[in-house]
Amino acid sequence: MKPLYISQVTALTIVTIIWFSAGSKCSQEGPEFFFDDPGPFQTVNTVRQNNILPNGTWPFSFPFPGRLGGIVLNPAPATFPGNFTVLSPTSEQLKQHKTVLEAAGISDLSALGDMTLSGLVMPQIGITVPSADQYEAQGALFQHACQVDASRTSLVRFGGIARRLKAKPPPSTGLFSLLPDNLHAGPPRPTVRASAPSTGGMVVDSYIVARTLRLEDNLLIILDYPNLYLTIIAEEVIVGQNVTITWERPMQHTSRKLDPPGKPPKADPPFWEDGTTPGLWGVTGQRGIDGIKGFEDDPRRSSKGYLDGADAPEIELWTLSLKGRPVVDVGGQDGGQGGPGQDGGDGGDGSTGWDAVPEFLIDCRRSHGAGGNGGDGGKGGDGGTGGDGGHGGRFKFYAPQSVLTEFARGFLTKADGGGRGEGGVTGLAGNGGEGHKCLRANMAYRSEQPRIAVA
């Protein structure tokens, strides 16, 4: 098999960076970004792990035919604007991609020809190569992706029906090892690769491979969750205007509002201490039951909660020549909204007053008793706490030093974590119970004082 080669390649990895306006749910600010460069190790910010390979020839030849030798590392460190950390890609990345492509029978990018992508496109798990019939017949609906606006200053939510790219099934090699999580800026977490589903012992990725890859104006490439890893490999990549690489956020969980609690029973009419003599006072109804708090995840959880946003995907781009710049959206999904609070229960009805009991026509044996007031309604439950936002993804760009330097002068990438979900809606207070008077409202004896009949 003809070997695959790449020469003089350095790398740029953006982990958390975002220069989009803050007016959109798809855009939030991020604090820093990271560069991968196979030159000498240096740091301007915090370095978590030194994976630098020694200067000299890279031990693995990889994807571009017609190059001599292996990879010659550039000993001169690159200078980039802004707050950054210089790291180095591991040989496992090269080894894995080389193994996947060779297992699929791809050993010469030039033999693959050119590929043009336009409109709304959704990569599939497996390897996509140039073809006259490169789209599946059935499209795919998406509703929660993002697209750069015409001003190229912010990302806006976008949906539609995308064309699915045809892909060769991924080869089952069983040779892959997981990449270390040394590039994440934040609390430790598994890499997307470590948590992604797998088939046949290999990491499940989407590959787009071509000699020349043309990305037409207004193209939207949408990764469909849980397809979380896209690798683009081409000798030359030509990017049109307003090209966005984004991902479809999964539908978030919602919790149903609980039915309000039952109403307390009506208060019994009063009695004196002997238990037999009716009292003349009313008994107030019971207070309604308070609503319970809306659903929320256990704050002590050590794994993803029901309401937590999904982690964003990882995207790699390998090329020797890049014209234009795609906008890359690998921002984490916002957390889901907390559950609605339960409505408070209605208050219990007050007791019914006793009827007056007449004796002869000149006085009353007993006047009527006043009815009780209705009980207060229960308090509505608080809304549940929203879920945590998902982790931001990664965009890794591997290219010659000159291409990286030009790219770093101006690019738009969102890779920050998602925001916390909104709290649930507070439940409504219950209605007060009904008050009551006498057992028989039409009796002549309704006043609280005895009435004397006049002949």
JSON list of N, CA and C in Angstrom, two decimals, residues 282-333:
[
{"chain": "A", "resi": 282, "resn": "GLY", "atom": "N", "xyz": [-68.07, 29.34, 64.49]},
{"chain": "A", "resi": 282, "resn": "GLY", "atom": "CA", "xyz": [-67.70, 28.60, 63.28]},
{"chain": "A", "resi": 282, "resn": "GLY", "atom": "C", "xyz": [-66.28, 28.06, 63.37]},
{"chain": "A", "resi": 283, "resn": "VAL", "atom": "N", "xyz": [-66.02, 26.99, 62.68]},
{"chain": "A", "resi": 283, "resn": "VAL", "atom": "CA", "xyz": [-64.68, 26.40, 62.63]},
{"chain": "A", "resi": 283, "resn": "VAL", "atom": "C", "xyz": [-64.05, 26.71, 61.28]},
{"chain": "A", "resi": 284, "resn": "THR", "atom": "N", "xyz": [-62.89, 27.35, 61.30]},
{"chain": "A", "resi": 284, "resn": "THR", "atom": "CA", "xyz": [-62.20, 27.71, 60.06]},
{"chain": "A", "resi": 284, "resn": "THR", "atom": "C", "xyz": [-61.68, 26.47, 59.36]},
{"chain": "A", "resi": 285, "resn": "GLY", "atom": "N", "xyz": [-61.81, 26.47, 58.07]},
{"chain": "A", "resi": 285, "resn": "GLY", "atom": "CA", "xyz": [-61.31, 25.33, 57.30]},
{"chain": "A", "resi": 285, "resn": "GLY", "atom": "C", "xyz": [-59.80, 25.19, 57.37]},
{"chain": "A", "resi": 286, "resn": "GLN", "atom": "N", "xyz": [-59.31, 23.99, 57.09]},
{"chain": "A", "resi": 286, "resn": "GLN", "atom": "CA", "xyz": [-57.87, 23.74, 57.13]},
{"chain": "A", "resi": 286, "resn": "GLN", "atom": "C", "xyz": [-57.15, 24.49, 56.00]},
{"chain": "A", "resi": 287, "resn": "ARG", "atom": "N", "xyz": [-55.90, 24.83, 56.27]},
{"chain": "A", "resi": 287, "resn": "ARG", "atom": "CA", "xyz": [-55.07, 25.47, 55.25]},
{"chain": "A", "resi": 287, "resn": "ARG", "atom": "C", "xyz": [-54.75, 24.47, 54.15]},
{"chain": "A", "resi": 288, "resn": "GLY", "atom": "N", "xyz": [-54.72, 24.95, 52.92]},
{"chain": "A", "resi": 288, "resn": "GLY", "atom": "CA", "xyz": [-54.37, 24.07, 51.82]},
{"chain": "A", "resi": 288, "resn": "GLY", "atom": "C", "xyz": [-52.93, 23.59, 51.90]},
{"chain": "A", "resi": 289, "resn": "ILE", "atom": "N", "xyz": [-52.64, 22.49, 51.25]},
{"chain": "A", "resi": 289, "resn": "ILE", "atom": "CA", "xyz": [-51.29, 21.90, 51.25]},
{"chain": "A", "resi": 289, "resn": "ILE", "atom": "C", "xyz": [-50.40, 22.69, 50.30]},
{"chain": "A", "resi": 290, "resn": "ASP", "atom": "N", "xyz": [-49.18, 23.00, 50.75]},
{"chain": "A", "resi": 290, "resn": "ASP", "atom": "CA", "xyz": [-48.23, 23.73, 49.90]},
{"chain": "A", "resi": 290, "resn": "ASP", "atom": "C", "xyz": [-47.79, 22.85, 48.73]},
{"chain": "A", "resi": 291, "resn": "GLY", "atom": "N", "xyz": [-47.57, 23.49, 47.58]},
{"chain": "A", "resi": 291, "resn": "GLY", "atom": "CA", "xyz": [-47.03, 22.76, 46.44]},
{"chain": "A", "resi": 291, "resn": "GLY", "atom": "C", "xyz": [-45.57, 22.43, 46.65]},
{"chain": "A", "resi": 292, "resn": "ILE", "atom": "N", "xyz": [-45.09, 21.36, 46.05]},
{"chain": "A", "resi": 292, "resn": "ILE", "atom": "CA", "xyz": [-43.69, 20.96, 46.20]},
{"chain": "A", "resi": 292, "resn": "ILE", "atom": "C", "xyz": [-42.85, 21.60, 45.10]},
{"chain": "A", "resi": 293, "resn": "LYS", "atom": "N", "xyz": [-41.56, 21.67, 45.33]},
{"chain": "A", "resi": 293, "resn": "LYS", "atom": "CA", "xyz": [-40.63, 22.29, 44.38]},
{"chain": "A", "resi": 293, "resn": "LYS", "atom": "C", "xyz": [-40.58, 21.50, 43.09]},
{"chain": "A", "resi": 294, "resn": "GLY", "atom": "N", "xyz": [-40.38, 22.21, 41.99]},
{"chain": "A", "resi": 294, "resn": "GLY", "atom": "CA", "xyz": [-40.30, 21.55, 40.70]},
{"chain": "A", "resi": 294, "resn": "GLY", "atom": "C", "xyz": [-39.08, 20.65, 40.58]},
{"chain": "A", "resi": 295, "resn": "PHE", "atom": "N", "xyz": [-39.08, 19.79, 39.57]},
{"chain": "A", "resi": 295, "resn": "PHE", "atom": "CA", "xyz": [-38.00, 18.81, 39.40]},
{"chain": "A", "resi": 295, "resn": "PHE", "atom": "C", "xyz": [-36.67, 19.52, 39.18]},
{"chain": "A", "resi": 296, "resn": "GLU", "atom": "N", "xyz": [-35.62, 18.96, 39.78]},
{"chain": "A", "resi": 296, "resn": "GLU", "atom": "CA", "xyz": [-34.25, 19.42, 39.53]},
{"chain": "A", "resi": 296, "resn": "GLU", "atom": "C", "xyz": [-33.31, 18.25, 39.75]},
{"chain": "A", "resi": 297, "resn": "ASP", "atom": "N", "xyz": [-32.11, 18.36, 39.16]},
{"chain": "A", "resi": 297, "resn": "ASP", "atom": "CA", "xyz": [-31.12, 17.29, 39.32]},
{"chain": "A", "resi": 297, "resn": "ASP", "atom": "C", "xyz": [-30.52, 17.35, 40.72]},
{"chain": "A", "resi": 298, "resn": "ASP", "atom": "N", "xyz": [-30.05, 16.21, 41.18]},
{"chain": "A", "resi": 298, "resn": "ASP", "atom": "CA", "xyz": [-29.39, 16.12, 42.47]},
{"chain": "A", "resi": 298, "resn": "ASP", "atom": "C", "xyz": [-28.09, 16.94, 42.40]},
{"chain": "A", "resi": 299, "resn": "PRO", "atom": "N", "xyz": [-27.93, 17.96, 43.25]},
{"chain": "A", "resi": 299, "resn": "PRO", "atom": "CA", "xyz": [-26.71, 18.78, 43.18]},
{"chain": "A", "resi": 299, "resn": "PRO", "atom": "C", "xyz": [-25.45, 17.99, 43.52]},
{"chain": "A", "resi": 300, "resn": "ARG", "atom": "N", "xyz": [-25.58, 16.81, 44.10]},
{"chain": "A", "resi": 300, "resn": "ARG", "atom": "CA", "xyz": [-24.41, 15.99, 44.46]},
{"chain": "A", "resi": 300, "resn": "ARG", "atom": "C", "xyz": [-24.04, 15.01, 43.35]},
{"chain": "A", "resi": 301, "resn": "ARG", "atom": "N", "xyz": [-24.70, 15.10, 42.21]},
{"chain": "A", "resi": 301, "resn": "ARG", "atom": "CA", "xyz": [-24.47, 14.13, 41.14]},
{"chain": "A", "resi": 301, "resn": "ARG", "atom": "C", "xyz": [-23.03, 14.20, 40.65]},
{"chain": "A", "resi": 302, "resn": "SER", "atom": "N", "xyz": [-22.51, 13.07, 40.23]},
{"chain": "A", "resi": 302, "resn": "SER", "atom": "CA", "xyz": [-21.14, 13.00, 39.71]},
{"chain": "A", "resi": 302, "resn": "SER", "atom": "C", "xyz": [-21.13, 12.77, 38.21]},
{"chain": "A", "resi": 303, "resn": "SER", "atom": "N", "xyz": [-22.28, 12.62, 37.61]},
{"chain": "A", "resi": 303, "resn": "SER", "atom": "CA", "xyz": [-22.37, 12.41, 36.17]},
{"chain": "A", "resi": 303, "resn": "SER", "atom": "C", "xyz": [-23.44, 13.33, 35.61]},
{"chain": "A", "resi": 304, "resn": "LYS", "atom": "N", "xyz": [-23.69, 13.23, 34.31]},
{"chain": "A", "resi": 304, "resn": "LYS", "atom": "CA", "xyz": [-24.67, 14.08, 33.66]},
{"chain": "A", "resi": 304, "resn": "LYS", "atom": "C", "xyz": [-26.04, 13.93, 34.30]},
{"chain": "A", "resi": 305, "resn": "GLY", "atom": "N", "xyz": [-26.68, 15.06, 34.55]},
{"chain": "A", "resi": 305, "resn": "GLY", "atom": "CA", "xyz": [-28.02, 15.03, 35.09]},
{"chain": "A", "resi": 305, "resn": "GLY", "atom": "C", "xyz": [-29.06, 15.05, 33.98]},
{"chain": "A", "resi": 306, "resn": "TYR", "atom": "N", "xyz": [-30.29, 14.84, 34.38]},
{"chain": "A", "resi": 306, "resn": "TYR", "atom": "CA", "xyz": [-31.41, 14.79, 33.45]},
{"chain": "A", "resi": 306, "resn": "TYR", "atom": "C", "xyz": [-31.58, 16.11, 32.71]},
{"chain": "A", "resi": 307, "resn": "LEU", "atom": "N", "xyz": [-31.27, 17.23, 33.38]},
{"chain": "A", "resi": 307, "resn": "LEU", "atom": "CA", "xyz": [-31.47, 18.55, 32.80]},
{"chain": "A", "resi": 307, "resn": "LEU", "atom": "C", "xyz": [-30.19, 19.18, 32.26]},
{"chain": "A", "resi": 308, "resn": "ASP", "atom": "N", "xyz": [-29.06, 18.52, 32.42]},
{"chain": "A", "resi": 308, "resn": "ASP", "atom": "CA", "xyz": [-27.79, 19.12, 31.98]},
{"chain": "A", "resi": 308, "resn": "ASP", "atom": "C", "xyz": [-27.71, 19.19, 30.46]},
{"chain": "A", "resi": 309, "resn": "GLY", "atom": "N", "xyz": [-27.08, 20.26, 29.96]},
{"chain": "A", "resi": 309, "resn": "GLY", "atom": "CA", "xyz": [-26.87, 20.39, 28.53]},
{"chain": "A", "resi": 309, "resn": "GLY", "atom": "C", "xyz": [-25.85, 19.40, 28.01]},
{"chain": "A", "resi": 310, "resn": "ALA", "atom": "N", "xyz": [-25.92, 19.08, 26.74]},
{"chain": "A", "resi": 310, "resn": "ALA", "atom": "CA", "xyz": [-24.99, 18.13, 26.12]},
{"chain": "A", "resi": 310, "resn": "ALA", "atom": "C", "xyz": [-23.64, 18.78, 25.88]},
{"chain": "A", "resi": 311, "resn": "ASP", "atom": "N", "xyz": [-22.58, 17.96, 25.96]},
{"chain": "A", "resi": 311, "resn": "ASP", "atom": "CA", "xyz": [-21.24, 18.43, 25.61]},
{"chain": "A", "resi": 311, "resn": "ASP", "atom": "C", "xyz": [-21.13, 18.59, 24.10]},
{"chain": "A", "resi": 312, "resn": "ALA", "atom": "N", "xyz": [-20.39, 19.60, 23.69]},
{"chain": "A", "resi": 312, "resn": "ALA", "atom": "CA", "xyz": [-20.25, 19.90, 22.26]},
{"chain": "A", "resi": 312, "resn": "ALA", "atom": "C", "xyz": [-19.26, 18.94, 21.60]},
{"chain": "A", "resi": 313, "resn": "PRO", "atom": "N", "xyz": [-19.30, 18.83, 20.28]},
{"chain": "A", "resi": 313, "resn": "PRO", "atom": "CA", "xyz": [-18.41, 17.91, 19.56]},
{"chain": "A", "resi": 313, "resn": "PRO", "atom": "C", "xyz": [-16.99, 18.43, 19.42]},
{"chain": "A", "resi": 314, "resn": "GLU", "atom": "N", "xyz": [-16.16, 17.58, 18.83]},
{"chain": "A", "resi": 314, "resn": "GLU", "atom": "CA", "xyz": [-14.77, 17.93, 18.53]},
{"chain": "A", "resi": 314, "resn": "GLU", "atom": "C", "xyz": [-14.58, 17.85, 17.02]},
{"chain": "A", "resi": 315, "resn": "ILE", "atom": "N", "xyz": [-13.89, 18.84, 16.48]},
{"chain": "A", "resi": 315, "resn": "ILE", "atom": "CA", "xyz": [-13.70, 18.93, 15.03]},
{"chain": "A", "resi": 315, "resn": "ILE", "atom": "C", "xyz": [-12.22, 19.11, 14.74]},
{"chain": "A", "resi": 316, "resn": "GLU", "atom": "N", "xyz": [-11.70, 18.32, 13.81]},
{"chain": "A", "resi": 316, "resn": "GLU", "atom": "CA", "xyz": [-10.32, 18.46, 13.36]},
{"chain": "A", "resi": 316, "resn": "GLU", "atom": "C", "xyz": [-10.31, 18.81, 11.88]},
{"chain": "A", "resi": 317, "resn": "LEU", "atom": "N", "xyz": [-9.40, 19.69, 11.51]},
{"chain": "A", "resi": 317, "resn": "LEU", "atom": "CA", "xyz": [-9.19, 20.05, 10.11]},
{"chain": "A", "resi": 317, "resn": "LEU", "atom": "C", "xyz": [-7.71, 19.91, 9.80]},
{"chain": "A", "resi": 318, "resn": "TRP", "atom": "N", "xyz": [-7.39, 19.04, 8.82]},
{"chain": "A", "resi": 318, "resn": "TRP", "atom": "CA", "xyz": [-6.02, 18.83, 8.36]},
{"chain": "A", "resi": 318, "resn": "TRP", "atom": "C", "xyz": [-5.92, 19.28, 6.91]},
{"chain": "A", "resi": 319, "resn": "THR", "atom": "N", "xyz": [-5.03, 20.20, 6.62]},
{"chain": "A", "resi": 319, "resn": "THR", "atom": "CA", "xyz": [-4.87, 20.67, 5.25]},
{"chain": "A", "resi": 319, "resn": "THR", "atom": "C", "xyz": [-3.50, 21.31, 5.06]},
{"chain": "A", "resi": 320, "resn": "LEU", "atom": "N", "xyz": [-3.07, 21.38, 3.81]},
{"chain": "A", "resi": 320, "resn": "LEU", "atom": "CA", "xyz": [-1.83, 22.08, 3.47]},
{"chain": "A", "resi": 320, "resn": "LEU", "atom": "C", "xyz": [-2.10, 23.48, 2.97]},
{"chain": "A", "resi": 321, "resn": "SER", "atom": "N", "xyz": [-3.35, 23.73, 2.54]},
{"chain": "A", "resi": 321, "resn": "SER", "atom": "CA", "xyz": [-3.70, 25.05, 2.00]},
{"chain": "A", "resi": 321, "resn": "SER", "atom": "C", "xyz": [-5.13, 25.38, 2.38]},
{"chain": "A", "resi": 322, "resn": "LEU", "atom": "N", "xyz": [-5.34, 26.56, 2.93]},
{"chain": "A", "resi": 322, "resn": "LEU", "atom": "CA", "xyz": [-6.67, 27.00, 3.32]},
{"chain": "A", "resi": 322, "resn": "LEU", "atom": "C", "xyz": [-6.93, 28.39, 2.75]},
{"chain": "A", "resi": 323, "resn": "LYS", "atom": "N", "xyz": [-8.00, 28.50, 1.97]},
{"chain": "A", "resi": 323, "resn": "LYS", "atom": "CA", "xyz": [-8.43, 29.80, 1.44]},
{"chain": "A", "resi": 323, "resn": "LYS", "atom": "C", "xyz": [-9.79, 30.12, 2.05]},
{"chain": "A", "resi": 324, "resn": "GLY", "atom": "N", "xyz": [-9.87, 31.24, 2.75]},
{"chain": "A", "resi": 324, "resn": "GLY", "atom": "CA", "xyz": [-11.09, 31.57, 3.47]},
{"chain": "A", "resi": 324, "resn": "GLY", "atom": "C", "xyz": [-11.09, 30.95, 4.85]},
{"chain": "A", "resi": 325, "resn": "ARG", "atom": "N", "xyz": [-12.10, 31.30, 5.64]},
{"chain": "A", "resi": 325, "resn": "ARG", "atom": "CA", "xyz": [-12.17, 30.82, 7.02]},
{"chain": "A", "resi": 325, "resn": "ARG", "atom": "C", "xyz": [-13.60, 30.41, 7.35]},
{"chain": "A", "resi": 326, "resn": "PRO", "atom": "N", "xyz": [-13.80, 29.18, 7.76]},
{"chain": "A", "resi": 326, "resn": "PRO", "atom": "CA", "xyz": [-15.14, 28.79, 8.22]},
{"chain": "A", "resi": 326, "resn": "PRO", "atom": "C", "xyz": [-15.39, 29.31, 9.63]},
{"chain": "A", "resi": 327, "resn": "VAL", "atom": "N", "xyz": [-16.64, 29.51, 9.96]},
{"chain": "A", "resi": 327, "resn": "VAL", "atom": "CA", "xyz": [-17.04, 29.80, 11.34]},
{"chain": "A", "resi": 327, "resn": "VAL", "atom": "C", "xyz": [-17.34, 28.46, 12.00]},
{"chain": "A", "resi": 328, "resn": "VAL", "atom": "N", "xyz": [-16.77, 28.22, 13.16]},
{"chain": "A", "resi": 328, "resn": "VAL", "atom": "CA", "xyz": [-16.92, 26.93, 13.84]},
{"chain": "A", "resi": 328, "resn": "VAL", "atom": "C", "xyz": [-17.68, 27.12, 15.15]},
{"chain": "A", "resi": 329, "resn": "ASP", "atom": "N", "xyz": [-18.77, 26.41, 15.28]},
{"chain": "A", "resi": 329, "resn": "ASP", "atom": "CA", "xyz": [-19.60, 26.46, 16.48]},
{"chain": "A", "resi": 329, "resn": "ASP", "atom": "C", "xyz": [-19.52, 25.14, 17.22]},
{"chain": "A", "resi": 330, "resn": "VAL", "atom": "N", "xyz": [-18.73, 25.10, 18.28]},
{"chain": "A", "resi": 330, "resn": "VAL", "atom": "CA", "xyz": [-18.66, 23.93, 19.15]},
{"chain": "A", "resi": 330, "resn": "VAL", "atom": "C", "xyz": [-18.91, 24.37, 20.59]},
{"chain": "A", "resi": 331, "resn": "GLY", "atom": "N", "xyz": [-19.87, 25.27, 20.75]},
{"chain": "A", "resi": 331, "resn": "GLY", "atom": "CA", "xyz": [-20.26, 25.70, 22.08]},
{"chain": "A", "resi": 331, "resn": "GLY", "atom": "C", "xyz": [-21.15, 24.67, 22.76]},
{"chain": "A", "resi": 332, "resn": "GLY", "atom": "N", "xyz": [-20.98, 24.50, 24.06]},
{"chain": "A", "resi": 332, "resn": "GLY", "atom": "CA", "xyz": [-21.79, 23.55, 24.80]},
{"chain": "A", "resi": 332, "resn": "GLY", "atom": "C", "xyz": [-23.26, 23.97, 24.85]},
{"chain": "A", "resi": 333, "resn": "GLN", "atom": "N", "xyz": [-24.13, 22.99, 24.99]},
{"chain": "A", "resi": 333, "resn": "GLN", "atom": "CA", "xyz": [-25.56, 23.27, 25.06]},
{"chain": "A", "resi": 333, "resn": "GLN", "atom": "C", "xyz": [-25.93, 23.85, 26.43]}
]
